[in-house]
């Protein structure tokens, strides 16, 4: 069997769901289980209305709910023939009435708990999965709707619940295997689950990829397909470099290094359950299904190119911390990191010398408070408008003279920080923000002008 996960934009309207049906039909011999996100932007809207209700703004919440209701009704009308439409419209109506009831309750109490937030948020995937299942049936696919809350068992850490794998795997096998044996196509919502006691939970924003990986790992899928709206992962950002090329195959570790720069596609950590079981994960474009996409594998195949990708991130600030009068004493780094931790500012790149430390951060709001705190223990300077450039590739491990080649290429450039070795597969450095397009173009030309056809399209 395989898992086919359709993200929000791949089920955003009737046209998208129709395309998804055609894509699934092609894969029927592979016995797909379909996992869907809420229609695009629906989760955002649900969270907004929950928040409004929690603040006692009942009318605002109901207004948002009315908008969603209409969108789902319209989509259903376009997808289903009259007979089915009448029955299913009634079912949708009941769901939206229940949602409104819930919102009125939240508004009356004037308090929104994480547990209630999950209940509201769950409507996105509940509705999309039922709608997709009906639409598939109407298109001759033997779809069977499965309520994910009966399979994905989680702890009670609402809004970011963790799956209890033993129970979940058992439930998934129990529920899905008989359907697959009868050549049915299970259709289930991502993102949602429930506690042992049956309370609805969600597993974190963007969690449908995680759901797909959990299902695939539980059933020993031959592949997991993440259907989205791009052709896959690219050698670099095409905004900087129009000749960026598609990466055919990338290792999990490489994809994880790149996630920080372009998490738009998918965060590899969410597919870890699949990778641990050696199940390949494909990123595919539902608007261009003929494109073979990007395959993420546990181990990278040999690649003749030194790098798989170049990523860049702007809006970086360097924080230079110098220990006053003393060399880096025992505990100095600890106290610096603690200050960052207190202000919840994540650190990206670090480089140290005997007497100072440079760190990069990508958020600016917390800087004044952090600065005041750091000033108590050290001399601190800030430099804004910097950028991180990162080169990633498994071949870095065994390539000598690599830094020389990269920086030789950039010999006229002011490089502010360098970091290599932390992961063995990435070389990271910090430059001025305005240098990014030029640097990325030069490096791309140098390292990607000849491409290993097994790895790049
Ligand atoms: N609909 C959820 C979200 O927007 C889960 C997902 O789409 O992955 O976060
Ligand atoms: Mg997503």
Short mmCIF file of C-alpha atoms and ligand atoms in Angstrom, two decimals:
data_model
loop_
_atom_site.label_atom_id
_atom_site.label_comp_id
_atom_site.label_asym_id
_atom_site.label_seq_id
_atom_site.Cartn_x
_atom_site.Cartn_y
_atom_site.Cartn_z
CA UNK A 1 0.00 0.00 0.00
CA UNK A 2 0.95 3.65 -0.29
CA UNK A 3 -0.11 6.82 1.53
CA UNK A 4 -1.19 9.82 -0.52
CA UNK A 5 -1.39 13.02 1.45
CA UNK A 6 -3.07 16.06 -0.12
CA UNK A 7 -2.22 19.41 1.46
CA UNK A 8 -4.54 22.39 1.83
CA UNK A 9 -3.94 23.83 -1.64
CA UNK A 10 -4.43 20.39 -3.20
CA UNK A 11 -8.02 20.26 -1.84
CA UNK A 12 -8.69 24.01 -1.81
CA UNK A 13 -11.74 23.95 -4.10
CA UNK A 14 -13.82 21.72 -6.37
CA UNK A 15 -11.25 21.87 -9.16
CA UNK A 16 -8.44 20.82 -6.83
CA UNK A 17 -10.46 17.94 -5.36
CA UNK A 18 -11.37 16.82 -8.87
CA UNK A 19 -7.66 16.76 -9.75
CA UNK A 20 -6.91 14.81 -6.57
CA UNK A 21 -9.50 12.22 -7.63
CA UNK A 22 -7.77 11.74 -10.99
CA UNK A 23 -4.39 11.41 -9.29
CA UNK A 24 -5.70 8.80 -6.84
CA UNK A 25 -7.43 6.85 -9.62
CA UNK A 26 -4.05 6.40 -11.35
CA UNK A 27 -2.65 4.85 -8.18
CA UNK A 28 -5.48 2.43 -7.34
CA UNK A 29 -3.38 -0.69 -8.10
CA UNK A 30 -0.96 0.46 -5.36
CA UNK A 31 -3.73 0.46 -2.76
CA UNK A 32 -3.66 4.04 -1.53
CA UNK A 33 -4.71 5.39 1.85
CA UNK A 34 -5.60 9.07 1.38
CA UNK A 35 -4.81 11.64 4.09
CA UNK A 36 -6.10 15.18 3.57
CA UNK A 37 -5.50 18.58 5.13
CA UNK A 38 -8.27 21.06 5.68
CA UNK A 39 -9.03 23.16 2.59
CA UNK A 40 -6.43 25.94 2.24
CA UNK A 41 -6.61 28.61 4.97
CA UNK A 42 -9.49 26.87 6.79
CA UNK A 43 -7.44 26.02 9.90
CA UNK A 44 -6.32 29.66 10.15
CA UNK A 45 -9.95 30.80 9.95
CA UNK A 46 -11.11 28.25 12.53
CA UNK A 47 -8.43 29.37 14.98
CA UNK A 48 -9.39 32.98 14.35
CA UNK A 49 -13.04 32.33 15.11
CA UNK A 50 -12.16 30.32 18.22
CA UNK A 51 -10.08 33.25 19.43
CA UNK A 52 -12.84 35.74 18.67
CA UNK A 53 -15.36 33.60 20.53
CA UNK A 54 -12.97 33.29 23.47
CA UNK A 55 -12.80 37.08 23.63
CA UNK A 56 -16.58 37.18 23.76
CA UNK A 57 -16.84 38.49 20.18
CA UNK A 58 -19.67 36.18 19.26
CA UNK A 59 -20.80 38.00 16.13
CA UNK A 60 -17.33 38.11 14.66
CA UNK A 61 -16.94 34.37 15.29
CA UNK A 62 -20.30 33.58 13.69
CA UNK A 63 -19.46 35.74 10.69
CA UNK A 64 -16.27 33.78 10.08
CA UNK A 65 -18.14 30.52 10.51
CA UNK A 66 -20.75 31.62 7.96
CA UNK A 67 -17.98 32.22 5.45
CA UNK A 68 -16.59 28.71 5.92
CA UNK A 69 -20.05 27.20 5.71
CA UNK A 70 -20.67 28.90 2.41
CA UNK A 71 -17.33 27.83 1.00
CA UNK A 72 -17.94 24.19 1.89
CA UNK A 73 -21.51 24.26 0.56
CA UNK A 74 -20.38 25.80 -2.73
CA UNK A 75 -17.60 23.30 -3.15
CA UNK A 76 -19.98 20.42 -2.39
CA UNK A 77 -22.49 21.78 -4.89
CA UNK A 78 -19.87 21.83 -7.61
CA UNK A 79 -18.58 18.35 -6.82
CA UNK A 80 -21.68 16.24 -6.23
CA UNK A 81 -24.73 15.33 -8.29
CA UNK A 82 -28.14 16.45 -7.00
CA UNK A 83 -29.15 13.27 -5.17
CA UNK A 84 -25.94 12.86 -3.18
CA UNK A 85 -25.69 16.60 -2.74
CA UNK A 86 -29.01 16.80 -0.89
CA UNK A 87 -28.04 14.07 1.57
CA UNK A 88 -24.50 15.32 2.12
CA UNK A 89 -25.56 18.95 2.33
CA UNK A 90 -27.79 17.93 5.24
CA UNK A 91 -24.83 16.27 6.94
CA UNK A 92 -22.63 19.33 6.45
CA UNK A 93 -25.39 21.52 7.79
CA UNK A 94 -25.49 19.48 10.98
CA UNK A 95 -21.71 19.77 11.36
CA UNK A 96 -21.74 23.54 10.94
CA UNK A 97 -24.68 23.87 13.32
CA UNK A 98 -22.64 21.95 15.90
CA UNK A 99 -19.66 24.23 15.28
CA UNK A 100 -21.82 27.32 15.77
CA UNK A 101 -23.23 25.85 18.95
CA UNK A 102 -19.70 25.31 20.19
CA UNK A 103 -18.68 28.89 19.30
CA UNK A 104 -21.70 30.30 21.11
CA UNK A 105 -20.71 28.25 24.14
CA UNK A 106 -17.13 29.54 24.04
CA UNK A 107 -18.36 33.12 23.65
CA UNK A 108 -20.78 32.73 26.55
CA UNK A 109 -18.02 31.47 28.84
CA UNK A 110 -15.57 33.98 27.39
CA UNK A 111 -12.69 31.57 27.75
CA UNK A 112 -10.84 29.51 25.18
CA UNK A 113 -8.89 26.52 26.47
CA UNK A 114 -6.40 24.50 24.41
CA UNK A 115 -8.83 21.60 24.60
CA UNK A 116 -11.67 23.63 23.07
CA UNK A 117 -9.30 25.13 20.52
CA UNK A 118 -8.58 21.60 19.28
CA UNK A 119 -12.26 20.84 19.00
CA UNK A 120 -12.83 23.91 16.82
CA UNK A 121 -9.68 23.32 14.76
CA UNK A 122 -10.63 19.69 14.10
CA UNK A 123 -13.56 20.77 11.91
CA UNK A 124 -11.21 21.64 9.05
CA UNK A 125 -9.97 18.10 8.52
CA UNK A 126 -13.26 16.49 9.56
CA UNK A 127 -15.09 18.41 6.85
CA UNK A 128 -12.45 18.15 4.13
CA UNK A 129 -12.03 14.40 4.60
CA UNK A 130 -15.76 13.77 4.37
CA UNK A 131 -16.11 16.03 1.38
CA UNK A 132 -13.19 14.42 -0.43
CA UNK A 133 -14.52 10.97 0.35
CA UNK A 134 -17.95 11.83 -1.12
CA UNK A 135 -16.35 13.44 -4.18
CA UNK A 136 -14.21 10.36 -4.80
CA UNK A 137 -17.24 8.09 -4.56
CA UNK A 138 -19.09 10.29 -7.01
CA UNK A 139 -16.15 9.76 -9.36
CA UNK A 140 -16.30 5.99 -9.13
CA UNK A 141 -13.54 5.50 -6.55
CA UNK A 142 -14.51 3.11 -3.72
CA UNK A 143 -13.64 5.65 -1.02
CA UNK A 144 -14.41 4.91 2.62
CA UNK A 145 -14.29 7.76 5.11
CA UNK A 146 -12.32 6.99 8.27
CA UNK A 147 -12.56 9.25 11.33
CA UNK A 148 -8.91 9.79 12.29
CA UNK A 149 -9.96 10.29 15.89
CA UNK A 150 -10.70 6.59 16.04
CA UNK A 151 -7.19 5.66 14.89
CA UNK A 152 -4.66 8.31 15.92
CA UNK A 153 -4.41 7.98 19.71
CA UNK A 154 -2.51 10.80 21.41
CA UNK A 155 -1.63 12.20 24.79
CA UNK A 156 -3.66 15.13 26.12
CA UNK A 157 -1.11 17.83 25.29
CA UNK A 158 -3.66 19.82 23.32
CA UNK A 159 -2.65 21.71 20.16
CA UNK A 160 0.58 19.72 19.97
CA UNK A 161 -0.45 16.27 21.10
CA UNK A 162 2.03 13.42 20.73
CA UNK A 163 0.83 10.14 19.23
CA UNK A 164 0.89 7.05 21.41
CA UNK A 165 2.42 4.84 18.80
CA UNK A 166 1.58 1.37 20.10
CA UNK A 167 -2.13 2.07 20.34
CA UNK A 168 -2.18 4.14 17.18
CA UNK A 169 -0.44 1.48 15.12
CA UNK A 170 -2.82 -1.15 16.38
CA UNK A 171 -5.90 0.96 15.67
CA UNK A 172 -4.66 1.89 12.22
CA UNK A 173 -4.00 -1.74 11.29
CA UNK A 174 -7.37 -2.72 12.67
CA UNK A 175 -9.31 -0.07 10.79
CA UNK A 176 -7.45 0.30 7.52
CA UNK A 177 -6.34 -3.23 6.64
CA UNK A 178 -9.85 -4.68 6.17
CA UNK A 179 -10.76 -1.73 3.93
CA UNK A 180 -7.64 -2.19 1.80
CA UNK A 181 -8.31 -5.94 1.59
CA UNK A 182 -11.69 -5.09 0.08
CA UNK A 183 -9.98 -2.74 -2.39
CA UNK A 184 -11.52 0.29 -0.77
CA UNK A 185 -9.71 3.61 -0.51
CA UNK A 186 -9.66 4.91 3.07
CA UNK A 187 -9.89 8.72 3.21
CA UNK A 188 -8.95 10.33 6.52
CA UNK A 189 -8.20 13.78 7.86
CA UNK A 190 -4.64 14.62 8.87
CA UNK A 191 -3.75 16.74 11.90
CA UNK A 192 -6.42 15.33 14.24
CA UNK A 193 -6.58 12.53 16.75
CA UNK A 194 -8.04 11.85 20.14
CA UNK A 195 -6.95 10.85 23.60
CA UNK A 196 -7.58 7.38 25.01
CA UNK A 197 -10.69 8.86 26.58
CA UNK A 198 -11.97 10.07 23.20
CA UNK A 199 -11.24 13.80 23.58
CA UNK A 200 -10.37 15.43 20.23
CA UNK A 201 -6.74 16.58 19.87
CA UNK A 202 -4.53 18.08 17.17
CA UNK A 203 -0.87 17.24 16.62
CA UNK A 204 0.54 20.70 15.77
CA UNK A 205 0.28 23.08 12.82
CA UNK A 206 1.25 21.49 9.54
CA UNK A 207 0.62 18.15 11.23
CA UNK A 208 -1.01 16.39 8.28
CA UNK A 209 2.40 15.40 6.92
CA UNK A 210 3.08 13.83 10.29
CA UNK A 211 -0.27 12.01 10.13
CA UNK A 212 0.64 10.63 6.71
CA UNK A 213 4.00 9.41 8.01
CA UNK A 214 2.36 7.77 11.03
CA UNK A 215 -0.12 5.93 8.82
CA UNK A 216 2.58 4.88 6.37
CA UNK A 217 4.90 3.65 9.11
CA UNK A 218 2.09 1.75 10.85
CA UNK A 219 1.11 -0.12 7.71
CA UNK A 220 4.58 -0.53 6.22
CA UNK A 221 3.77 1.56 3.14
CA UNK A 222 5.85 1.17 -0.01
CA UNK A 223 5.89 4.97 -0.34
CA UNK A 224 4.42 8.13 1.10
CA UNK A 225 3.39 10.79 -1.37
CA UNK A 226 3.05 14.37 -0.17
CA UNK A 227 0.96 16.15 -2.81
CA UNK A 228 1.48 19.90 -2.70
CA UNK A 229 1.68 22.84 -5.11
CA UNK A 230 5.35 22.83 -6.11
CA UNK A 231 7.39 20.44 -8.26
CA UNK A 232 9.63 19.45 -5.36
CA UNK A 233 12.79 20.74 -3.72
CA UNK A 234 15.11 22.91 -5.78
CA UNK A 235 18.87 23.45 -5.84
CA UNK A 236 18.27 27.01 -4.71
CA UNK A 237 15.61 29.70 -4.42
CA UNK A 238 14.53 30.59 -7.98
CA UNK A 239 13.97 34.17 -6.82
CA UNK A 240 17.73 34.52 -6.45
CA UNK A 241 18.65 32.24 -9.26
CA UNK A 242 16.29 31.57 -12.18
CA UNK A 243 18.26 28.51 -13.27
CA UNK A 244 17.56 26.61 -10.03
CA UNK A 245 16.92 22.94 -10.81
CA UNK A 246 14.77 20.28 -9.24
CA UNK A 247 16.49 17.82 -6.90
CA UNK A 248 15.33 14.31 -7.81
CA UNK A 249 16.53 12.63 -4.67
CA UNK A 250 17.72 13.98 -1.35
CA UNK A 251 18.54 12.35 1.97
CA UNK A 252 16.50 12.98 5.06
CA UNK A 253 19.49 14.65 6.75
CA UNK A 254 20.03 17.00 3.83
CA UNK A 255 16.35 17.90 3.70
CA UNK A 256 16.39 18.53 7.44
CA UNK A 257 19.32 20.98 7.08
CA UNK A 258 17.37 22.86 4.43
CA UNK A 259 14.09 22.94 6.34
CA UNK A 260 15.06 26.07 8.23
CA UNK A 261 15.42 27.95 4.96
CA UNK A 262 12.39 26.79 3.02
CA UNK A 263 9.97 24.95 5.26
CA UNK A 264 7.27 25.86 2.74
CA UNK A 265 7.55 22.43 1.14
CA UNK A 266 7.56 20.21 4.20
CA UNK A 267 9.36 19.95 7.46
CA UNK A 268 11.31 16.69 7.28
CA UNK A 269 11.01 16.10 11.01
CA UNK A 270 7.33 15.42 10.42
CA UNK A 271 8.09 12.44 8.20
CA UNK A 272 10.61 10.88 10.56
CA UNK A 273 8.39 7.87 11.39
CA UNK A 274 8.51 6.94 7.71
CA UNK A 275 12.23 7.58 7.30
CA UNK A 276 13.03 5.42 10.33
CA UNK A 277 11.26 2.57 8.57
CA UNK A 278 13.11 3.22 5.33
CA UNK A 279 9.94 4.29 3.53
CA UNK A 280 10.66 6.84 0.78
CA UNK A 281 8.72 10.12 0.93
CA UNK A 282 7.89 11.86 -2.32
CA UNK A 283 7.06 15.55 -2.74
CA UNK A 284 4.73 15.89 -5.72
CA UNK A 285 2.77 18.67 -7.42
CA UNK A 286 -0.98 18.11 -7.69
CA UNK A 287 -1.12 20.85 -10.36
CA UNK A 288 1.58 19.12 -12.38
CA UNK A 289 1.24 15.41 -11.60
CA UNK A 290 3.39 14.39 -14.57
CA UNK A 291 6.46 15.84 -12.82
CA UNK A 292 8.27 13.12 -10.88
CA UNK A 293 8.93 15.40 -7.87
CA UNK A 294 11.56 14.97 -5.18
CA UNK A 295 12.22 11.72 -3.35
CA UNK A 296 13.42 11.91 0.27
CA UNK A 297 15.25 8.78 1.34
CA UNK A 298 16.89 7.52 4.49
CA UNK A 299 20.33 7.49 2.86
CA UNK A 300 21.45 9.61 -0.09
CA UNK A 301 22.63 7.84 -3.23
CA UNK A 302 26.12 8.74 -4.44
CA UNK A 303 26.16 12.17 -6.07
CA UNK A 304 28.91 13.52 -8.33
CA UNK A 305 28.11 17.08 -7.28
CA UNK A 306 29.65 18.39 -4.10
CA UNK A 307 26.40 19.99 -2.96
CA UNK A 308 22.69 19.28 -3.26
CA UNK A 309 21.46 22.77 -2.55
CA UNK A 310 22.32 26.33 -1.61
CA UNK A 311 19.95 28.08 0.76
CA UNK A 312 19.93 31.65 2.01
CA UNK A 313 18.03 33.46 4.70
CA UNK A 314 17.91 37.23 5.02
CA UNK A 315 16.95 39.46 7.96
CA UNK A 316 19.58 38.01 10.23
CA UNK A 317 21.14 39.91 13.13
CA UNK A 318 24.59 39.10 14.48
CA UNK A 319 25.02 39.44 18.20
CA UNK A 320 28.69 39.83 19.19
CA UNK A 321 29.31 39.13 22.83
CA UNK A 322 32.76 39.91 24.24
CA UNK A 323 33.78 38.82 27.71
CA UNK A 324 35.04 41.93 29.50
CA UNK A 325 38.67 41.79 30.72
CA UNK A 326 38.75 38.03 31.03
CA UNK A 327 39.09 35.15 28.68
CA UNK A 328 36.04 32.99 28.16
CA UNK A 329 35.69 31.84 31.70
CA UNK A 330 34.00 28.67 32.74
CA UNK A 331 30.24 29.25 32.68
CA UNK A 332 30.40 32.29 30.41
CA UNK A 333 28.79 30.57 27.40
CA UNK A 334 26.21 29.05 29.66
CA UNK A 335 25.13 32.41 31.01
CA UNK A 336 24.89 33.82 27.48
CA UNK A 337 22.77 30.94 26.23
CA UNK A 338 20.60 31.23 29.31
CA UNK A 339 19.87 34.87 28.47
CA UNK A 340 18.74 33.86 24.98
CA UNK A 341 16.67 31.11 26.48
CA UNK A 342 14.98 33.46 28.97
CA UNK A 343 13.84 35.67 26.10
CA UNK A 344 12.95 32.68 23.96
CA UNK A 345 15.21 33.82 21.15
CA UNK A 346 16.42 30.89 19.06
CA UNK A 347 20.06 30.97 18.00
CA UNK A 348 21.05 29.80 14.53
CA UNK A 349 24.78 30.08 13.88
CA UNK A 350 27.43 30.28 16.59
CA UNK A 351 31.14 30.96 16.34
CA UNK A 352 33.53 31.46 19.19
CA UNK A 353 37.01 32.79 19.82
CA UNK A 354 39.01 32.85 23.05
CA UNK A 355 37.47 36.14 24.13
CA UNK A 356 34.19 36.49 22.30
CA UNK A 357 31.18 34.75 20.86
CA UNK A 358 29.12 35.65 17.81
CA UNK A 359 25.61 34.35 17.43
CA UNK A 360 22.92 34.94 14.86
CA UNK A 361 19.23 35.38 15.46
CA UNK A 362 16.42 35.94 13.02
CA UNK A 363 13.93 37.76 15.15
CA UNK A 364 14.19 41.38 16.14
CA UNK A 365 11.34 42.02 18.57
CA UNK A 366 13.08 40.58 21.59
CA UNK A 367 16.39 42.36 21.01
CA UNK A 368 15.94 45.32 23.40
CA UNK A 369 15.02 43.11 26.36
CA UNK A 370 17.72 40.59 25.50
CA UNK A 371 20.26 43.39 25.10
CA UNK A 372 19.51 44.75 28.55
CA UNK A 373 19.99 41.30 30.03
CA UNK A 374 23.21 40.52 28.16
CA UNK A 375 24.70 43.93 29.02
CA UNK A 376 24.86 42.79 32.64
CA UNK A 377 27.37 40.05 31.84
CA UNK A 378 29.29 41.19 28.78
CA UNK A 379 29.98 43.81 26.13
CA UNK A 380 27.44 43.34 23.38
CA UNK A 381 27.24 44.67 19.83
CA UNK A 382 24.50 44.11 17.27
CA UNK A 383 24.79 44.09 13.51
CA UNK A 384 21.59 43.92 11.50
CA UNK A 385 20.90 43.31 7.79
CA UNK A 386 22.95 40.14 7.55
CA UNK A 387 22.13 36.86 5.79
CA UNK A 388 22.93 33.20 6.33
CA UNK A 389 24.06 31.16 3.34
CA UNK A 390 24.14 27.41 3.69
CA UNK A 391 25.53 24.77 1.34
CA UNK A 392 24.26 21.25 1.92
CA UNK A 393 25.37 17.88 0.62
CA UNK A 394 26.30 14.43 1.88
CA UNK A 395 29.45 14.55 -0.29
CA UNK A 396 30.85 17.24 2.02
CA UNK A 397 31.92 14.44 4.33
CA UNK A 398 34.57 13.13 1.98
CA UNK A 399 35.53 16.15 -0.13
CA UNK A 400 38.92 17.69 0.70
CA UNK A 401 39.62 21.37 -0.01
CA UNK A 402 36.00 22.23 0.03
CA UNK A 403 36.16 25.42 2.09
CA UNK A 404 38.98 26.64 -0.15
CA UNK A 405 36.83 26.14 -3.23
CA UNK A 406 33.80 27.89 -1.76
CA UNK A 407 35.63 30.86 -0.27
CA UNK A 408 38.08 31.04 -3.18
CA UNK A 409 35.02 31.72 -5.28
CA UNK A 410 34.06 34.56 -2.92
CA UNK A 411 37.52 35.99 -2.29
CA UNK A 412 36.39 39.59 -2.76
CA UNK A 413 33.64 39.23 -0.21
CA UNK A 414 33.39 40.13 3.44
CA UNK A 415 32.38 36.92 5.21
CA UNK A 416 31.28 37.65 8.77
CA UNK A 417 30.98 34.20 10.33
CA UNK A 418 31.74 30.64 9.22
CA UNK A 419 30.50 27.37 10.61
CA UNK A 420 31.31 23.88 9.43
CA UNK A 421 31.42 20.50 11.07
CA UNK A 422 28.37 20.53 13.25
CA UNK A 423 26.47 18.20 10.98
CA UNK A 424 29.22 17.12 8.54
CA UNK A 425 26.90 17.84 5.64
CA UNK A 426 26.62 21.60 5.74
CA UNK A 427 28.84 24.61 5.35
CA UNK A 428 27.27 27.80 6.65
CA UNK A 429 28.45 31.38 6.57
CA UNK A 430 27.09 34.84 7.24
CA UNK A 431 27.34 37.76 4.82
CA UNK A 432 25.81 41.17 4.21
CA UNK A 433 22.18 40.94 3.18
CA UNK A 434 22.68 42.83 -0.07
CA UNK A 435 25.32 40.34 -1.20
CA UNK A 436 22.91 37.40 -1.19
CA UNK A 437 21.71 37.35 -4.83
CA UNK A 438 25.23 37.74 -6.21
CA UNK A 439 26.73 35.13 -3.90
CA UNK A 440 24.01 32.57 -4.55
CA UNK A 441 24.28 33.08 -8.30
CA UNK A 442 28.07 32.73 -8.27
CA UNK A 443 28.03 29.61 -6.11
CA UNK A 444 25.20 28.08 -8.13
CA UNK A 445 27.14 28.67 -11.34
CA UNK A 446 30.28 27.15 -9.85
CA UNK A 447 28.81 24.08 -8.21
CA UNK A 448 25.70 23.35 -10.30
CA UNK A 449 26.67 24.07 -13.89
CA UNK A 450 27.31 20.37 -14.45
CA UNK A 451 24.71 18.18 -12.81
CA UNK A 452 24.68 14.52 -11.92
CA UNK A 453 21.61 13.40 -13.91
CA UNK A 454 20.81 10.70 -11.34
CA UNK A 455 20.28 13.34 -8.68
CA UNK A 456 19.12 16.48 -10.49
CA UNK A 457 16.45 17.07 -13.14
N1 LIG B 1 -4.68 22.01 8.48
C1 LIG B 1 -3.60 21.95 9.43
C2 LIG B 1 -2.81 23.23 9.38
O1 LIG B 1 -3.10 24.11 8.59
C3 LIG B 1 -2.74 20.77 9.27
C4 LIG B 1 -2.05 20.66 7.92
O2 LIG B 1 -2.56 21.17 6.94
O3 LIG B 1 -0.99 20.03 7.84
O4 LIG B 1 -1.89 23.39 10.16
MG1 LIG B 2 1.47 21.64 5.11
#
